[in-house]
N, CA, C and O atoms as CSV, one atom per row, in Angstrom:
chain,resi,resn,atom,element,x,y,z
A,1,MET,N,N,14.610,23.605,-30.897
A,1,MET,CA,C,13.742,23.008,-29.884
A,1,MET,C,C,14.300,21.648,-29.478
A,1,MET,O,O,14.802,20.908,-30.324
A,2,THR,N,N,14.220,21.319,-28.229
A,2,THR,CA,C,14.719,20.060,-27.702
A,2,THR,C,C,13.760,18.933,-28.046
A,2,THR,O,O,12.542,19.088,-27.968
A,3,GLN,N,N,14.326,17.801,-28.427
A,3,GLN,CA,C,13.528,16.612,-28.701
A,3,GLN,C,C,13.583,15.707,-27.478
A,3,GLN,O,O,14.553,15.753,-26.721
A,4,PHE,N,N,12.566,14.891,-27.276
A,4,PHE,CA,C,12.489,14.052,-26.096
A,4,PHE,C,C,12.273,12.601,-26.471
A,4,PHE,O,O,11.697,12.296,-27.516
A,5,ALA,N,N,12.736,11.712,-25.616
A,5,ALA,CA,C,12.636,10.278,-25.856
A,5,ALA,C,C,11.215,9.755,-25.673
A,5,ALA,O,O,10.893,8.670,-26.157
A,6,GLN,N,N,10.382,10.487,-24.999
A,6,GLN,CA,C,9.007,10.066,-24.768
A,6,GLN,C,C,8.284,10.053,-26.108
A,6,GLN,O,O,8.044,11.113,-26.688
A,7,MET,N,N,7.935,8.883,-26.604
A,7,MET,CA,C,7.324,8.785,-27.923
A,7,MET,C,C,5.848,9.167,-27.887
A,7,MET,O,O,5.142,8.856,-26.927
A,8,GLY,N,N,5.397,9.826,-28.914
A,8,GLY,CA,C,3.994,10.150,-29.058
A,8,GLY,C,C,3.482,11.201,-28.098
A,8,GLY,O,O,2.276,11.302,-27.873
A,9,THR,N,N,4.376,11.979,-27.533
A,9,THR,CA,C,3.964,12.971,-26.547
A,9,THR,C,C,4.363,14.362,-26.996
A,9,THR,O,O,5.518,14.594,-27.353
A,10,GLU,N,N,3.440,15.266,-26.982
A,10,GLU,CA,C,3.731,16.662,-27.271
A,10,GLU,C,C,3.790,17.412,-25.951
A,10,GLU,O,O,2.889,17.295,-25.121
A,11,LEU,N,N,4.840,18.174,-25.762
A,11,LEU,CA,C,4.955,18.966,-24.542
A,11,LEU,C,C,4.311,20.316,-24.751
A,11,LEU,O,O,4.469,20.932,-25.805
A,12,GLU,N,N,3.595,20.770,-23.761
A,12,GLU,CA,C,2.945,22.074,-23.816
A,12,GLU,C,C,3.851,23.091,-23.143
A,12,GLU,O,O,4.213,22.929,-21.977
A,13,ASN,N,N,4.215,24.132,-23.865
A,13,ASN,CA,C,5.035,25.197,-23.292
A,13,ASN,C,C,4.132,26.290,-22.744
A,13,ASN,O,O,3.111,26.624,-23.346
A,14,THR,N,N,4.510,26.842,-21.606
A,14,THR,CA,C,3.753,27.933,-21.010
A,14,THR,C,C,4.268,29.257,-21.556
A,14,THR,O,O,5.237,29.288,-22.315
A,15,GLU,N,N,3.624,30.342,-21.171
A,15,GLU,CA,C,4.016,31.668,-21.648
A,15,GLU,C,C,5.439,32.032,-21.253
A,15,GLU,O,O,6.121,32.728,-22.005
A,16,ASN,N,N,5.906,31.576,-20.086
A,16,ASN,CA,C,7.259,31.929,-19.643
A,16,ASN,C,C,8.316,30.932,-20.123
A,16,ASN,O,O,9.465,31.002,-19.689
A,17,GLY,N,N,7.947,30.013,-21.004
A,17,GLY,CA,C,8.909,29.098,-21.604
A,17,GLY,C,C,9.116,27.796,-20.858
A,17,GLY,O,O,9.881,26.949,-21.320
A,18,THR,N,N,8.460,27.604,-19.713
A,18,THR,CA,C,8.583,26.327,-19.021
A,18,THR,C,C,7.681,25.302,-19.694
A,18,THR,O,O,6.776,25.659,-20.449
A,19,MET,N,N,7.929,24.039,-19.418
A,19,MET,CA,C,7.130,22.974,-20.017
A,19,MET,C,C,6.082,22.485,-19.030
A,19,MET,O,O,6.264,22.551,-17.814
A,20,ARG,N,N,4.992,21.997,-19.580
A,20,ARG,CA,C,3.911,21.420,-18.786
A,20,ARG,C,C,3.940,19.900,-18.947
A,20,ARG,O,O,4.236,19.383,-20.025
A,21,CYS,N,N,3.633,19.208,-17.875
A,21,CYS,CA,C,3.589,17.752,-17.868
A,21,CYS,C,C,2.441,17.251,-18.741
A,21,CYS,O,O,1.340,17.801,-18.717
A,22,HIS,N,N,2.718,16.199,-19.513
A,22,HIS,CA,C,1.687,15.608,-20.361
A,22,HIS,C,C,0.716,14.745,-19.553
A,22,HIS,O,O,-0.342,14.368,-20.059
A,23,VAL,N,N,1.063,14.432,-18.310
A,23,VAL,CA,C,0.209,13.597,-17.468
A,23,VAL,C,C,-0.744,14.447,-16.629
A,23,VAL,O,O,-1.955,14.226,-16.641
A,24,CYS,N,N,-0.183,15.435,-15.889
A,24,CYS,CA,C,-1.023,16.186,-14.943
A,24,CYS,C,C,-1.089,17.687,-15.224
A,24,CYS,O,O,-1.901,18.385,-14.617
A,25,GLY,N,N,-0.251,18.198,-16.132
A,25,GLY,CA,C,-0.295,19.612,-16.478
A,25,GLY,C,C,0.552,20.525,-15.613
A,25,GLY,O,O,0.584,21.734,-15.847
A,26,ALA,N,N,1.247,19.972,-14.606
A,26,ALA,CA,C,2.105,20.800,-13.740
A,26,ALA,C,C,3.387,21.187,-14.484
A,26,ALA,O,O,3.707,20.611,-15.524
A,27,ASP,N,N,4.115,22.166,-13.944
A,27,ASP,CA,C,5.393,22.576,-14.533
A,27,ASP,C,C,6.414,21.455,-14.422
A,27,ASP,O,O,6.347,20.623,-13.517
A,28,MET,N,N,7.362,21.444,-15.357
A,28,MET,CA,C,8.442,20.462,-15.359
A,28,MET,C,C,9.768,21.181,-15.143
A,28,MET,O,O,9.948,22.318,-15.579
A,29,THR,N,N,10.697,20.504,-14.464
A,29,THR,CA,C,11.978,21.082,-14.094
A,29,THR,C,C,13.113,20.165,-14.523
A,29,THR,O,O,13.017,18.945,-14.391
A,30,LYS,N,N,14.200,20.761,-15.043
A,30,LYS,CA,C,15.396,19.978,-15.361
A,30,LYS,C,C,16.157,19.718,-14.069
A,30,LYS,O,O,16.404,20.638,-13.289
A,31,LEU,N,N,16.528,18.453,-13.846
A,31,LEU,CA,C,17.301,18.083,-12.669
A,31,LEU,C,C,18.061,16.792,-12.935
A,31,LEU,O,O,17.902,16.182,-13.993
A,32,HIS,N,N,18.886,16.373,-11.978
A,32,HIS,CA,C,19.620,15.112,-12.061
A,32,HIS,C,C,19.075,14.190,-10.976
A,32,HIS,O,O,18.858,14.613,-9.841
A,33,THR,N,N,18.853,12.914,-11.339
A,33,THR,CA,C,18.296,11.957,-10.392
A,33,THR,C,C,18.793,10.558,-10.724
A,33,THR,O,O,19.496,10.366,-11.716
A,34,ASN,N,N,18.432,9.588,-9.904
A,34,ASN,CA,C,18.782,8.188,-10.122
A,34,ASN,C,C,17.548,7.469,-10.654
A,34,ASN,O,O,16.464,7.581,-10.081
A,35,ILE,N,N,17.715,6.721,-11.765
A,35,ILE,CA,C,16.581,6.045,-12.396
A,35,ILE,C,C,16.918,4.565,-12.599
A,35,ILE,O,O,17.979,4.248,-13.137
A,36,PRO,N,N,16.023,3.645,-12.173
A,36,PRO,CA,C,16.232,2.220,-12.455
A,36,PRO,C,C,15.621,1.850,-13.811
A,36,PRO,O,O,14.558,2.347,-14.180
A,37,PHE,N,N,16.310,0.969,-14.545
A,37,PHE,CA,C,15.823,0.458,-15.825
A,37,PHE,C,C,15.894,-1.066,-15.788
A,37,PHE,O,O,16.918,-1.625,-15.395
A,38,LYS,N,N,14.835,-1.736,-16.187
A,38,LYS,CA,C,14.868,-3.195,-16.321
A,38,LYS,C,C,15.297,-3.485,-17.752
A,38,LYS,O,O,14.532,-3.255,-18.689
A,39,VAL,N,N,16.529,-3.995,-17.929
A,39,VAL,CA,C,17.079,-4.170,-19.273
A,39,VAL,C,C,16.927,-5.587,-19.799
A,39,VAL,O,O,17.113,-5.826,-20.992
A,40,SER,N,N,16.593,-6.527,-18.931
A,40,SER,CA,C,16.294,-7.896,-19.349
A,40,SER,C,C,15.426,-8.526,-18.269
A,40,SER,O,O,15.105,-7.889,-17.266
A,41,GLN,N,N,15.053,-9.771,-18.483
A,41,GLN,CA,C,14.214,-10.457,-17.498
A,41,GLN,C,C,14.895,-10.523,-16.134
A,41,GLN,O,O,14.227,-10.507,-15.100
A,42,ALA,N,N,16.240,-10.598,-16.136
A,42,ALA,CA,C,16.962,-10.802,-14.881
A,42,ALA,C,C,17.830,-9.624,-14.447
A,42,ALA,O,O,18.410,-9.665,-13.362
A,43,THR,N,N,17.932,-8.576,-15.265
A,43,THR,CA,C,18.899,-7.512,-14.976
A,43,THR,C,C,18.234,-6.149,-14.826
A,43,THR,O,O,17.427,-5.736,-15.659
A,44,ILE,N,N,18.591,-5.465,-13.748
A,44,ILE,CA,C,18.161,-4.086,-13.509
A,44,ILE,C,C,19.409,-3.220,-13.444
A,44,ILE,O,O,20.387,-3.569,-12.782
A,45,VAL,N,N,19.366,-2.087,-14.138
A,45,VAL,CA,C,20.472,-1.135,-14.117
A,45,VAL,C,C,19.958,0.165,-13.506
A,45,VAL,O,O,18.949,0.711,-13.952
A,46,ILE,N,N,20.652,0.653,-12.490
A,46,ILE,CA,C,20.338,1.958,-11.918
A,46,ILE,C,C,21.365,2.936,-12.459
A,46,ILE,O,O,22.567,2.763,-12.255
A,47,VAL,N,N,20.891,3.966,-13.149
A,47,VAL,CA,C,21.781,4.996,-13.679
A,47,VAL,C,C,21.682,6.191,-12.733
A,47,VAL,O,O,20.616,6.783,-12.562
A,48,LYS,N,N,22.817,6.530,-12.125
A,48,LYS,CA,C,22.861,7.611,-11.137
A,48,LYS,C,C,23.191,8.938,-11.808
A,48,LYS,O,O,23.904,8.983,-12.811
A,49,ASP,N,N,22.667,10.006,-11.246
A,49,ASP,CA,C,22.948,11.371,-11.690
A,49,ASP,C,C,22.537,11.601,-13.147
A,49,ASP,O,O,23.239,12.269,-13.906
A,50,LEU,N,N,21.392,11.037,-13.518
A,50,LEU,CA,C,20.879,11.127,-14.883
A,50,LEU,C,C,20.121,12.441,-15.071
A,50,LEU,O,O,19.241,12.756,-14.269
A,51,PRO,N,N,20.444,13.218,-16.119
A,51,PRO,CA,C,19.702,14.459,-16.361
A,51,PRO,C,C,18.317,14.146,-16.943
A,51,PRO,O,O,18.201,13.491,-17.979
A,52,VAL,N,N,17.287,14.619,-16.269
A,52,VAL,CA,C,15.912,14.392,-16.704
A,52,VAL,C,C,15.145,15.706,-16.656
A,52,VAL,O,O,15.623,16.704,-16.117
A,53,ILE,N,N,13.964,15.685,-17.223
A,53,ILE,CA,C,13.011,16.782,-17.077
A,53,ILE,C,C,11.835,16.166,-16.334
A,53,ILE,O,O,11.096,15.354,-16.891
A,54,GLN,N,N,11.662,16.559,-15.058
A,54,GLN,CA,C,10.713,15.891,-14.178
A,54,GLN,C,C,9.566,16.814,-13.783
A,54,GLN,O,O,9.751,18.009,-13.554
A,55,CYS,N,N,8.383,16.225,-13.711
A,55,CYS,CA,C,7.186,16.967,-13.320
A,55,CYS,C,C,7.237,17.311,-11.840
A,55,CYS,O,O,7.538,16.462,-11.001
A,56,ASP,N,N,6.938,18.573,-11.531
A,56,ASP,CA,C,6.890,19.023,-10.143
A,56,ASP,C,C,5.666,18.472,-9.411
A,56,ASP,O,O,5.636,18.446,-8.181
A,57,GLY,N,N,4.657,18.031,-10.168
A,57,GLY,CA,C,3.427,17.549,-9.557
A,57,GLY,C,C,3.389,16.045,-9.356
A,57,GLY,O,O,3.269,15.572,-8.226
A,58,CYS,N,N,3.491,15.285,-10.451
A,58,CYS,CA,C,3.288,13.833,-10.365
A,58,CYS,C,C,4.576,13.018,-10.437
A,58,CYS,O,O,4.552,11.813,-10.186
A,59,GLY,N,N,5.702,13.651,-10.773
A,59,GLY,CA,C,6.974,12.936,-10.819
A,59,GLY,C,C,7.287,12.263,-12.142
A,59,GLY,O,O,8.350,11.658,-12.282
A,60,ALA,N,N,6.382,12.352,-13.127
A,60,ALA,CA,C,6.684,11.795,-14.448
A,60,ALA,C,C,7.938,12.473,-14.983
A,60,ALA,O,O,8.201,13.634,-14.668
A,61,TYR,N,N,8.714,11.751,-15.794
A,61,TYR,CA,C,9.941,12.355,-16.302
A,61,TYR,C,C,10.135,12.044,-17.775
A,61,TYR,O,O,9.585,11.079,-18.306
A,62,LEU,N,N,10.928,12.882,-18.417
A,62,LEU,CA,C,11.296,12.727,-19.816
A,62,LEU,C,C,12.808,12.761,-19.925
A,62,LEU,O,O,13.486,13.398,-19.118
A,63,LEU,N,N,13.334,12.069,-20.929
A,63,LEU,CA,C,14.760,12.107,-21.236
A,63,LEU,C,C,14.940,12.738,-22.600
A,63,LEU,O,O,14.196,12.426,-23.530
A,64,GLU,N,N,15.917,13.621,-22.736
A,64,GLU,CA,C,16.236,14.174,-24.042
A,64,GLU,C,C,16.806,13.053,-24.908
A,64,GLU,O,O,17.370,12.092,-24.386
A,65,ASP,N,N,16.661,13.172,-26.232
A,65,ASP,CA,C,17.126,12.138,-27.158
A,65,ASP,C,C,18.591,11.784,-26.945
A,65,ASP,O,O,18.943,10.606,-26.896
A,66,ARG,N,N,19.452,12.799,-26.816
A,66,ARG,CA,C,20.887,12.516,-26.684
A,66,ARG,C,C,21.179,11.760,-25.398
A,66,ARG,O,O,22.076,10.918,-25.368
A,67,VAL,N,N,20.434,12.048,-24.334
A,67,VAL,CA,C,20.610,11.341,-23.062
A,67,VAL,C,C,20.160,9.890,-23.220
A,67,VAL,O,O,20.842,8.978,-22.753
A,68,MET,N,N,19.020,9.669,-23.873
A,68,MET,CA,C,18.524,8.308,-24.069
A,68,MET,C,C,19.486,7.499,-24.919
A,68,MET,O,O,19.693,6.315,-24.652
A,69,GLU,N,N,20.081,8.112,-25.940
A,69,GLU,CA,C,21.066,7.406,-26.765
A,69,GLU,C,C,22.266,6.976,-25.925
A,69,GLU,O,O,22.778,5.870,-26.098
A,70,GLU,N,N,22.713,7.835,-25.025
A,70,GLU,CA,C,23.841,7.500,-24.155
A,70,GLU,C,C,23.454,6.408,-23.158
A,70,GLU,O,O,24.273,5.545,-22.842
A,71,VAL,N,N,22.225,6.437,-22.663
A,71,VAL,CA,C,21.749,5.394,-21.758
A,71,VAL,C,C,21.694,4.056,-22.501
A,71,VAL,O,O,22.071,3.026,-21.941
A,72,GLU,N,N,21.232,4.061,-23.747
A,72,GLU,CA,C,21.202,2.830,-24.538
A,72,GLU,C,C,22.609,2.282,-24.744
A,72,GLU,O,O,22.802,1.067,-24.721
A,73,ASP,N,N,23.596,3.156,-24.945
A,73,ASP,CA,C,24.992,2.719,-25.045
A,73,ASP,C,C,25.446,2.064,-23.741
A,73,ASP,O,O,26.165,1.065,-23.763
A,74,ILE,N,N,25.029,2.620,-22.615
A,74,ILE,CA,C,25.349,2.030,-21.309
A,74,ILE,C,C,24.764,0.622,-21.222
A,74,ILE,O,O,25.439,-0.299,-20.761
A,75,PHE,N,N,23.519,0.446,-21.658
A,75,PHE,CA,C,22.862,-0.862,-21.597
A,75,PHE,C,C,23.625,-1.913,-22.394
A,75,PHE,O,O,23.676,-3.076,-21.993
A,76,GLU,N,N,24.220,-1.517,-23.519
A,76,GLU,CA,C,24.965,-2.459,-24.353
A,76,GLU,C,C,26.213,-2.976,-23.650
A,76,GLU,O,O,26.709,-4.051,-23.990
A,77,ARG,N,N,26.729,-2.232,-22.679
A,77,ARG,CA,C,27.946,-2.630,-21.965
A,77,ARG,C,C,27.664,-3.340,-20.640
A,77,ARG,O,O,28.597,-3.720,-19.932
A,78,VAL,N,N,26.402,-3.520,-20.306
A,78,VAL,CA,C,26.037,-4.139,-19.031
A,78,VAL,C,C,26.374,-5.630,-19.058
A,78,VAL,O,O,26.169,-6.305,-20.066
A,79,ASP,N,N,26.889,-6.128,-17.943
A,79,ASP,CA,C,27.176,-7.553,-17.776
A,79,ASP,C,C,25.851,-8.321,-17.779
A,79,ASP,O,O,25.017,-8.127,-16.895
A,80,ALA,N,N,25.661,-9.189,-18.772
A,80,ALA,CA,C,24.399,-9.905,-18.933
A,80,ALA,C,C,24.119,-10.865,-17.781
A,80,ALA,O,O,22.974,-11.269,-17.580
A,81,THR,N,N,25.151,-11.236,-17.021
A,81,THR,CA,C,24.944,-12.163,-15.908
A,81,THR,C,C,24.622,-11.445,-14.599
A,81,THR,O,O,24.261,-12.088,-13.613
A,82,ALA,N,N,24.748,-10.136,-14.581
A,82,ALA,CA,C,24.494,-9.373,-13.351
A,82,ALA,C,C,22.997,-9.207,-13.123
A,82,ALA,O,O,22.237,-8.990,-14.067
A,83,GLU,N,N,22.585,-9.309,-11.881
A,83,GLU,CA,C,21.191,-9.047,-11.539
A,83,GLU,C,C,20.948,-7.560,-11.344
A,83,GLU,O,O,19.880,-7.049,-11.679
A,84,LEU,N,N,21.955,-6.859,-10.796
A,84,LEU,CA,C,21.830,-5.432,-10.527
A,84,LEU,C,C,23.162,-4.746,-10.793
A,84,LEU,O,O,24.206,-5.184,-10.311
A,85,GLU,N,N,23.114,-3.675,-11.560
A,85,GLU,CA,C,24.297,-2.839,-11.769
A,85,GLU,C,C,23.917,-1.410,-11.454
A,85,GLU,O,O,22.826,-0.955,-11.797
A,86,VAL,N,N,24.825,-0.702,-10.795
A,86,VAL,CA,C,24.631,0.706,-10.479
A,86,VAL,C,C,25.754,1.466,-11.160
A,86,VAL,O,O,26.929,1.264,-10.854
A,87,LEU,N,N,25.381,2.356,-12.101
A,87,LEU,CA,C,26.359,3.077,-12.902
A,87,LEU,C,C,26.095,4.567,-12.834
A,87,LEU,O,O,24.943,4.997,-12.777
A,88,LYS,N,N,27.150,5.350,-12.839
A,88,LYS,CA,C,27.023,6.809,-12.838
A,88,LYS,C,C,26.992,7.302,-14.278
A,88,LYS,O,O,27.834,6.921,-15.091
A,89,TYR,N,N,26.022,8.147,-14.588
A,89,TYR,CA,C,25.915,8.746,-15.917
A,89,TYR,C,C,27.033,9.763,-16.088
A,89,TYR,O,O,27.277,10.590,-15.210
A,90,ALA,N,N,27.704,9.692,-17.219
A,90,ALA,CA,C,28.757,10.662,-17.542
A,90,ALA,C,C,28.607,11.031,-19.006
A,90,ALA,O,O,28.822,10.196,-19.884
A,91,ALA,N,N,28.240,12.275,-19.273
A,91,ALA,CA,C,28.022,12.722,-20.655
A,91,ALA,C,C,29.331,13.021,-21.330
A,91,ALA,O,O,29.348,13.411,-22.498
């Protein structure tokens, strides 16, 4: 079973194996998207082409553990003096 970075959240699986959103109950879909992260008071990092599991209804998203670990590695390499960095996710 896949683990997710969303802490304290249990995902509900439907009969056909799809996941249900913990916020609104709609189906969730695996896709790639661009996500902004505020990594410090002055720095925002946009990670492009990030694999997420996103709700078809409300847009809430989850990251798998391995993806979140890689994103955290990206944050460690960010220029601390930059206000905005745009980086492409590469697994």
